[in-house]
């Protein structure tokens, strides 16, 4: 563990991504990841990732709840 939970812009995390990419290239492996949106997908694609699972469950749930609450607020206001 890196000891920096959810700090995806932390230098330690970015260095780990670079080391993963280098190791994958050395061993002829393909990198895969979960993505949380367009920017995330593009960034990881630029880092050599080629297999993507669209959406992170917690982010998908947050988006669905945000949309539902928006609708409920609109209905409550009439």
PDB file of N, CA and C in Angstrom:
ATOM      1  N   UNK A   1       0.828  -1.187   0.000  1.00  0.00           N
ATOM      2  CA  UNK A   1       0.000   0.000   0.000  1.00  0.00           C
ATOM      3  C   UNK A   1       0.870   1.247   0.000  1.00  0.00           C
ATOM      4  N   UNK A   2       0.371   2.270  -0.632  1.00  0.00           N
ATOM      5  CA  UNK A   2       1.126   3.512  -0.722  1.00  0.00           C
ATOM      6  C   UNK A   2       0.897   4.437   0.466  1.00  0.00           C
ATOM      7  N   UNK A   3      -0.185   4.224   1.217  1.00  0.00           N
ATOM      8  CA  UNK A   3      -0.474   5.069   2.365  1.00  0.00           C
ATOM      9  C   UNK A   3      -1.043   6.432   2.012  1.00  0.00           C
ATOM     10  N   UNK A   4      -1.643   6.537   0.833  1.00  0.00           N
ATOM     11  CA  UNK A   4      -2.212   7.812   0.380  1.00  0.00           C
ATOM     12  C   UNK A   4      -3.589   7.554  -0.245  1.00  0.00           C
ATOM     13  N   UNK A   5      -4.532   7.041   0.518  1.00  0.00           N
ATOM     14  CA  UNK A   5      -5.819   6.640  -0.060  1.00  0.00           C
ATOM     15  C   UNK A   5      -6.522   7.759  -0.819  1.00  0.00           C
ATOM     16  N   UNK A   6      -6.988   7.411  -2.016  1.00  0.00           N
ATOM     17  CA  UNK A   6      -7.792   8.295  -2.882  1.00  0.00           C
ATOM     18  C   UNK A   6      -7.063   9.571  -3.312  1.00  0.00           C
ATOM     19  N   UNK A   7      -5.751   9.591  -3.221  1.00  0.00           N
ATOM     20  CA  UNK A   7      -4.977  10.753  -3.662  1.00  0.00           C
ATOM     21  C   UNK A   7      -4.365  10.429  -5.030  1.00  0.00           C
ATOM     22  N   UNK A   8      -5.201  10.464  -6.052  1.00  0.00           N
ATOM     23  CA  UNK A   8      -4.804  10.007  -7.378  1.00  0.00           C
ATOM     24  C   UNK A   8      -3.885  10.973  -8.118  1.00  0.00           C
ATOM     25  N   UNK A   9      -3.644  12.135  -7.535  1.00  0.00           N
ATOM     26  CA  UNK A   9      -2.701  13.076  -8.134  1.00  0.00           C
ATOM     27  C   UNK A   9      -1.416  13.175  -7.319  1.00  0.00           C
ATOM     28  N   UNK A  10      -1.301  12.344  -6.288  1.00  0.00           N
ATOM     29  CA  UNK A  10      -0.116  12.353  -5.428  1.00  0.00           C
ATOM     30  C   UNK A  10       1.093  11.819  -6.202  1.00  0.00           C
ATOM     31  N   UNK A  11       2.264  12.442  -6.036  1.00  0.00           N
ATOM     32  CA  UNK A  11       3.460  11.975  -6.744  1.00  0.00           C
ATOM     33  C   UNK A  11       3.777  10.490  -6.524  1.00  0.00           C
ATOM     34  N   UNK A  12       3.537   9.966  -5.315  1.00  0.00           N
ATOM     35  CA  UNK A  12       3.786   8.539  -5.072  1.00  0.00           C
ATOM     36  C   UNK A  12       2.880   7.674  -5.940  1.00  0.00           C
ATOM     37  N   UNK A  13       1.626   8.076  -6.091  1.00  0.00           N
ATOM     38  CA  UNK A  13       0.681   7.317  -6.904  1.00  0.00           C
ATOM     39  C   UNK A  13       1.072   7.394  -8.383  1.00  0.00           C
ATOM     40  N   UNK A  14       1.390   8.589  -8.850  1.00  0.00           N
ATOM     41  CA  UNK A  14       1.760   8.770 -10.249  1.00  0.00           C
ATOM     42  C   UNK A  14       3.046   8.006 -10.575  1.00  0.00           C
ATOM     43  N   UNK A  15       3.983   7.984  -9.634  1.00  0.00           N
ATOM     44  CA  UNK A  15       5.208   7.198  -9.823  1.00  0.00           C
ATOM     45  C   UNK A  15       4.882   5.712  -9.912  1.00  0.00           C
ATOM     46  N   UNK A  16       3.944   5.249  -9.092  1.00  0.00           N
ATOM     47  CA  UNK A  16       3.545   3.836  -9.142  1.00  0.00           C
ATOM     48  C   UNK A  16       2.926   3.496 -10.498  1.00  0.00           C
ATOM     49  N   UNK A  17       2.117   4.409 -11.037  1.00  0.00           N
ATOM     50  CA  UNK A  17       1.548   4.183 -12.369  1.00  0.00           C
ATOM     51  C   UNK A  17       2.648   4.082 -13.424  1.00  0.00           C
ATOM     52  N   UNK A  18       3.626   4.963 -13.330  1.00  0.00           N
ATOM     53  CA  UNK A  18       4.741   4.932 -14.285  1.00  0.00           C
ATOM     54  C   UNK A  18       5.509   3.616 -14.191  1.00  0.00           C
ATOM     55  N   UNK A  19       5.728   3.143 -12.966  1.00  0.00           N
ATOM     56  CA  UNK A  19       6.445   1.872 -12.785  1.00  0.00           C
ATOM     57  C   UNK A  19       5.621   0.699 -13.312  1.00  0.00           C
ATOM     58  N   UNK A  20       4.301   0.755 -13.114  1.00  0.00           N
ATOM     59  CA  UNK A  20       3.432  -0.299 -13.668  1.00  0.00           C
ATOM     60  C   UNK A  20       3.501  -0.322 -15.179  1.00  0.00           C
ATOM     61  N   UNK A  21       3.449   0.857 -15.793  1.00  0.00           N
ATOM     62  CA  UNK A  21       3.494   0.944 -17.248  1.00  0.00           C
ATOM     63  C   UNK A  21       4.813   0.388 -17.768  1.00  0.00           C
ATOM     64  N   UNK A  22       5.908   0.731 -17.121  1.00  0.00           N
ATOM     65  CA  UNK A  22       7.221   0.243 -17.544  1.00  0.00           C
ATOM     66  C   UNK A  22       7.310  -1.275 -17.399  1.00  0.00           C
ATOM     67  N   UNK A  23       6.808  -1.804 -16.291  1.00  0.00           N
ATOM     68  CA  UNK A  23       6.840  -3.256 -16.075  1.00  0.00           C
ATOM     69  C   UNK A  23       5.966  -3.982 -17.090  1.00  0.00           C
ATOM     70  N   UNK A  24       4.793  -3.431 -17.375  1.00  0.00           N
ATOM     71  CA  UNK A  24       3.899  -4.047 -18.366  1.00  0.00           C
ATOM     72  C   UNK A  24       4.562  -4.067 -19.735  1.00  0.00           C
ATOM     73  N   UNK A  25       5.204  -2.963 -20.100  1.00  0.00           N
ATOM     74  CA  UNK A  25       5.882  -2.892 -21.395  1.00  0.00           C
ATOM     75  C   UNK A  25       7.022  -3.907 -21.466  1.00  0.00           C
ATOM     76  N   UNK A  26       7.787  -4.025 -20.389  1.00  0.00           N
ATOM     77  CA  UNK A  26       8.911  -4.971 -20.345  1.00  0.00           C
ATOM     78  C   UNK A  26       8.457  -6.410 -20.516  1.00  0.00           C
ATOM     79  N   UNK A  27       7.279  -6.729 -19.972  1.00  0.00           N
ATOM     80  CA  UNK A  27       6.804  -8.110 -19.949  1.00  0.00           C
ATOM     81  C   UNK A  27       5.695  -8.384 -20.971  1.00  0.00           C
ATOM     82  N   UNK A  28       5.418  -7.413 -21.836  1.00  0.00           N
ATOM     83  CA  UNK A  28       4.424  -7.614 -22.878  1.00  0.00           C
ATOM     84  C   UNK A  28       3.003  -7.782 -22.349  1.00  0.00           C
ATOM     85  N   UNK A  29       2.690  -7.101 -21.270  1.00  0.00           N
ATOM     86  CA  UNK A  29       1.363  -7.179 -20.658  1.00  0.00           C
ATOM     87  C   UNK A  29       0.544  -5.939 -20.979  1.00  0.00           C
ATOM     88  N   UNK A  30      -0.763  -6.084 -20.913  1.00  0.00           N
ATOM     89  CA  UNK A  30      -1.687  -4.984 -21.156  1.00  0.00           C
ATOM     90  C   UNK A  30      -2.187  -4.470 -19.813  1.00  0.00           C
ATOM     91  N   UNK A  31      -2.214  -3.152 -19.664  1.00  0.00           N
ATOM     92  CA  UNK A  31      -2.714  -2.547 -18.431  1.00  0.00           C
ATOM     93  C   UNK A  31      -4.227  -2.353 -18.508  1.00  0.00           C
ATOM     94  N   UNK A  32      -4.914  -2.589 -17.394  1.00  0.00           N
ATOM     95  CA  UNK A  32      -6.368  -2.430 -17.303  1.00  0.00           C
ATOM     96  C   UNK A  32      -6.705  -1.635 -16.042  1.00  0.00           C
ATOM     97  N   UNK A  33      -7.847  -0.936 -16.077  1.00  0.00           N
ATOM     98  CA  UNK A  33      -8.248  -0.157 -14.909  1.00  0.00           C
ATOM     99  C   UNK A  33      -9.746   0.133 -14.936  1.00  0.00           C
ATOM    100  N   UNK A  34     -10.244   0.560 -13.787  1.00  0.00           N
ATOM    101  CA  UNK A  34     -11.583   1.122 -13.670  1.00  0.00           C
ATOM    102  C   UNK A  34     -11.463   2.610 -13.962  1.00  0.00           C
ATOM    103  N   UNK A  35     -12.450   3.180 -14.613  1.00  0.00           N
ATOM    104  CA  UNK A  35     -12.397   4.614 -14.871  1.00  0.00           C
ATOM    105  C   UNK A  35     -13.627   5.308 -14.306  1.00  0.00           C
ATOM    106  N   UNK A  36     -13.430   6.545 -13.887  1.00  0.00           N
ATOM    107  CA  UNK A  36     -14.511   7.306 -13.298  1.00  0.00           C
ATOM    108  C   UNK A  36     -14.997   8.450 -14.163  1.00  0.00           C
ATOM    109  N   UNK A  37     -14.629   8.478 -15.417  1.00  0.00           N
ATOM    110  CA  UNK A  37     -15.085   9.548 -16.291  1.00  0.00           C
ATOM    111  C   UNK A  37     -14.149   9.739 -17.465  1.00  0.00           C
ATOM    112  N   UNK A  38     -14.520  10.671 -18.336  1.00  0.00           N
ATOM    113  CA  UNK A  38     -13.749  10.907 -19.560  1.00  0.00           C
ATOM    114  C   UNK A  38     -12.310  11.319 -19.281  1.00  0.00           C
ATOM    115  N   UNK A  39     -12.115  12.277 -18.396  1.00  0.00           N
ATOM    116  CA  UNK A  39     -10.762  12.762 -18.117  1.00  0.00           C
ATOM    117  C   UNK A  39      -9.896  11.637 -17.562  1.00  0.00           C
ATOM    118  N   UNK A  40     -10.463  10.859 -16.671  1.00  0.00           N
ATOM    119  CA  UNK A  40      -9.743   9.735 -16.066  1.00  0.00           C
ATOM    120  C   UNK A  40      -9.348   8.737 -17.162  1.00  0.00           C
ATOM    121  N   UNK A  41     -10.288   8.401 -18.034  1.00  0.00           N
ATOM    122  CA  UNK A  41     -10.025   7.457 -19.117  1.00  0.00           C
ATOM    123  C   UNK A  41      -8.917   7.974 -20.032  1.00  0.00           C
ATOM    124  N   UNK A  42      -8.993   9.244 -20.396  1.00  0.00           N
ATOM    125  CA  UNK A  42      -7.976   9.816 -21.286  1.00  0.00           C
ATOM    126  C   UNK A  42      -6.598   9.825 -20.627  1.00  0.00           C
ATOM    127  N   UNK A  43      -6.544  10.178 -19.342  1.00  0.00           N
ATOM    128  CA  UNK A  43      -5.274  10.211 -18.626  1.00  0.00           C
ATOM    129  C   UNK A  43      -4.660   8.818 -18.568  1.00  0.00           C
ATOM    130  N   UNK A  44      -5.459   7.819 -18.201  1.00  0.00           N
ATOM    131  CA  UNK A  44      -4.924   6.468 -18.101  1.00  0.00           C
ATOM    132  C   UNK A  44      -4.588   5.914 -19.484  1.00  0.00           C
ATOM    133  N   UNK A  45      -5.365   6.278 -20.501  1.00  0.00           N
ATOM    134  CA  UNK A  45      -5.038   5.879 -21.862  1.00  0.00           C
ATOM    135  C   UNK A  45      -3.689   6.441 -22.285  1.00  0.00           C
ATOM    136  N   UNK A  46      -3.425   7.695 -21.919  1.00  0.00           N
ATOM    137  CA  UNK A  46      -2.141   8.321 -22.239  1.00  0.00           C
ATOM    138  C   UNK A  46      -0.993   7.647 -21.487  1.00  0.00           C
ATOM    139  N   UNK A  47      -1.310   7.008 -20.367  1.00  0.00           N
ATOM    140  CA  UNK A  47      -0.293   6.311 -19.584  1.00  0.00           C
ATOM    141  C   UNK A  47      -0.098   4.862 -20.043  1.00  0.00           C
ATOM    142  N   UNK A  48      -0.793   4.459 -21.110  1.00  0.00           N
ATOM    143  CA  UNK A  48      -0.575   3.126 -21.657  1.00  0.00           C
ATOM    144  C   UNK A  48      -1.626   2.091 -21.313  1.00  0.00           C
ATOM    145  N   UNK A  49      -2.632   2.479 -20.558  1.00  0.00           N
ATOM    146  CA  UNK A  49      -3.708   1.536 -20.247  1.00  0.00           C
ATOM    147  C   UNK A  49      -4.536   1.309 -21.506  1.00  0.00           C
ATOM    148  N   UNK A  50      -4.948   0.056 -21.755  1.00  0.00           N
ATOM    149  CA  UNK A  50      -5.682  -0.262 -22.976  1.00  0.00           C
ATOM    150  C   UNK A  50      -6.994  -0.996 -22.725  1.00  0.00           C
ATOM    151  N   UNK A  51      -7.231  -1.458 -21.504  1.00  0.00           N
ATOM    152  CA  UNK A  51      -8.484  -2.127 -21.162  1.00  0.00           C
ATOM    153  C   UNK A  51      -9.141  -1.308 -20.056  1.00  0.00           C
ATOM    154  N   UNK A  52     -10.410  -0.952 -20.268  1.00  0.00           N
ATOM    155  CA  UNK A  52     -11.106  -0.080 -19.329  1.00  0.00           C
ATOM    156  C   UNK A  52     -12.437  -0.691 -18.914  1.00  0.00           C
ATOM    157  N   UNK A  53     -12.735  -0.610 -17.644  1.00  0.00           N
ATOM    158  CA  UNK A  53     -14.068  -0.931 -17.135  1.00  0.00           C
ATOM    159  C   UNK A  53     -14.707   0.417 -16.823  1.00  0.00           C
ATOM    160  N   UNK A  54     -15.787   0.718 -17.494  1.00  0.00           N
ATOM    161  CA  UNK A  54     -16.409   2.036 -17.370  1.00  0.00           C
ATOM    162  C   UNK A  54     -17.162   2.154 -16.063  1.00  0.00           C
ATOM    163  N   UNK A  55     -16.792   3.136 -15.278  1.00  0.00           N
ATOM    164  CA  UNK A  55     -17.522   3.454 -14.062  1.00  0.00           C
ATOM    165  C   UNK A  55     -16.969   2.787 -12.825  1.00  0.00           C
ATOM    166  N   UNK A  56     -16.940   3.540 -11.770  1.00  0.00           N
ATOM    167  CA  UNK A  56     -16.584   3.060 -10.448  1.00  0.00           C
ATOM    168  C   UNK A  56     -17.883   3.049  -9.660  1.00  0.00           C
ATOM    169  N   UNK A  57     -18.200   1.946  -9.004  1.00  0.00           N
ATOM    170  CA  UNK A  57     -19.520   1.788  -8.390  1.00  0.00           C
ATOM    171  C   UNK A  57     -19.927   2.950  -7.495  1.00  0.00           C
ATOM    172  N   UNK A  58     -19.027   3.443  -6.666  1.00  0.00           N
ATOM    173  CA  UNK A  58     -19.396   4.541  -5.769  1.00  0.00           C
ATOM    174  C   UNK A  58     -19.711   5.814  -6.554  1.00  0.00           C
ATOM    175  N   UNK A  59     -18.992   6.060  -7.648  1.00  0.00           N
ATOM    176  CA  UNK A  59     -19.263   7.249  -8.458  1.00  0.00           C
ATOM    177  C   UNK A  59     -20.583   7.102  -9.211  1.00  0.00           C
ATOM    178  N   UNK A  60     -20.864   5.911  -9.700  1.00  0.00           N
ATOM    179  CA  UNK A  60     -22.136   5.678 -10.387  1.00  0.00           C
ATOM    180  C   UNK A  60     -23.306   5.880  -9.426  1.00  0.00           C
ATOM    181  N   UNK A  61     -23.170   5.377  -8.205  1.00  0.00           N
ATOM    182  CA  UNK A  61     -24.218   5.540  -7.205  1.00  0.00           C
ATOM    183  C   UNK A  61     -24.398   7.015  -6.856  1.00  0.00           C
ATOM    184  N   UNK A  62     -23.311   7.738  -6.678  1.00  0.00           N
ATOM    185  CA  UNK A  62     -23.413   9.168  -6.371  1.00  0.00           C
ATOM    186  C   UNK A  62     -24.127   9.923  -7.482  1.00  0.00           C
ATOM    187  N   UNK A  63     -23.802   9.609  -8.725  1.00  0.00           N
ATOM    188  CA  UNK A  63     -24.446  10.277  -9.859  1.00  0.00           C
ATOM    189  C   UNK A  63     -25.933   9.993  -9.916  1.00  0.00           C
ATOM    190  N   UNK A  64     -26.303   8.734  -9.674  1.00  0.00           N
ATOM    191  CA  UNK A  64     -27.718   8.365  -9.690  1.00  0.00           C
ATOM    192  C   UNK A  64     -28.474   9.065  -8.560  1.00  0.00           C
ATOM    193  N   UNK A  65     -27.885   9.104  -7.374  1.00  0.00           N
ATOM    194  CA  UNK A  65     -28.532   9.780  -6.243  1.00  0.00           C
ATOM    195  C   UNK A  65     -28.653  11.282  -6.494  1.00  0.00           C
ATOM    196  N   UNK A  66     -27.618  11.883  -7.052  1.00  0.00           N
ATOM    197  CA  UNK A  66     -27.654  13.320  -7.349  1.00  0.00           C
ATOM    198  C   UNK A  66     -28.790  13.625  -8.328  1.00  0.00           C
ATOM    199  N   UNK A  67     -28.938  12.800  -9.362  1.00  0.00           N
ATOM    200  CA  UNK A  67     -30.011  13.009 -10.336  1.00  0.00           C
ATOM    201  C   UNK A  67     -31.381  12.853  -9.680  1.00  0.00           C
ATOM    202  N   UNK A  68     -31.525  11.834  -8.824  1.00  0.00           N
ATOM    203  CA  UNK A  68     -32.811  11.610  -8.157  1.00  0.00           C
ATOM    204  C   UNK A  68     -33.153  12.764  -7.220  1.00  0.00           C
ATOM    205  N   UNK A  69     -32.176  13.236  -6.458  1.00  0.00           N
ATOM    206  CA  UNK A  69     -32.432  14.349  -5.543  1.00  0.00           C
ATOM    207  C   UNK A  69     -32.768  15.628  -6.293  1.00  0.00           C
ATOM    208  N   UNK A  70     -32.156  15.836  -7.434  1.00  0.00           N
ATOM    209  CA  UNK A  70     -32.487  17.001  -8.262  1.00  0.00           C
ATOM    210  C   UNK A  70     -33.944  16.946  -8.684  1.00  0.00           C
ATOM    211  N   UNK A  71     -34.370  15.784  -9.146  1.00  0.00           N
ATOM    212  CA  UNK A  71     -35.772  15.609  -9.546  1.00  0.00           C
ATOM    213  C   UNK A  71     -36.704  15.822  -8.367  1.00  0.00           C
ATOM    214  N   UNK A  72     -36.387  15.243  -7.220  1.00  0.00           N
ATOM    215  CA  UNK A  72     -37.241  15.384  -6.036  1.00  0.00           C
ATOM    216  C   UNK A  72     -37.321  16.841  -5.583  1.00  0.00           C
ATOM    217  N   UNK A  73     -36.201  17.562  -5.633  1.00  0.00           N
ATOM    218  CA  UNK A  73     -36.221  18.992  -5.279  1.00  0.00           C
ATOM    219  C   UNK A  73     -37.087  19.800  -6.222  1.00  0.00           C
ATOM    220  N   UNK A  74     -37.013  19.494  -7.520  1.00  0.00           N
ATOM    221  CA  UNK A  74     -37.851  20.186  -8.496  1.00  0.00           C
ATOM    222  C   UNK A  74     -39.329  19.915  -8.240  1.00  0.00           C
ATOM    223  N   UNK A  75     -39.655  18.668  -7.938  1.00  0.00           N
ATOM    224  CA  UNK A  75     -41.049  18.321  -7.657  1.00  0.00           C
ATOM    225  C   UNK A  75     -41.549  18.986  -6.374  1.00  0.00           C
ATOM    226  N   UNK A  76     -40.685  19.067  -5.360  1.00  0.00           N
ATOM    227  CA  UNK A  76     -41.086  19.666  -4.091  1.00  0.00           C
ATOM    228  C   UNK A  76     -41.351  21.156  -4.227  1.00  0.00           C
ATOM    229  N   UNK A  77     -40.655  21.802  -5.139  1.00  0.00           N
ATOM    230  CA  UNK A  77     -40.825  23.241  -5.349  1.00  0.00           C
ATOM    231  C   UNK A  77     -42.047  23.546  -6.206  1.00  0.00           C
ATOM    232  N   UNK A  78     -42.558  22.510  -6.871  1.00  0.00           N
ATOM    233  CA  UNK A  78     -43.762  22.677  -7.677  1.00  0.00           C
ATOM    234  C   UNK A  78     -43.460  23.221  -8.993  1.00  0.00           C
TER     235      UNK A  78
END
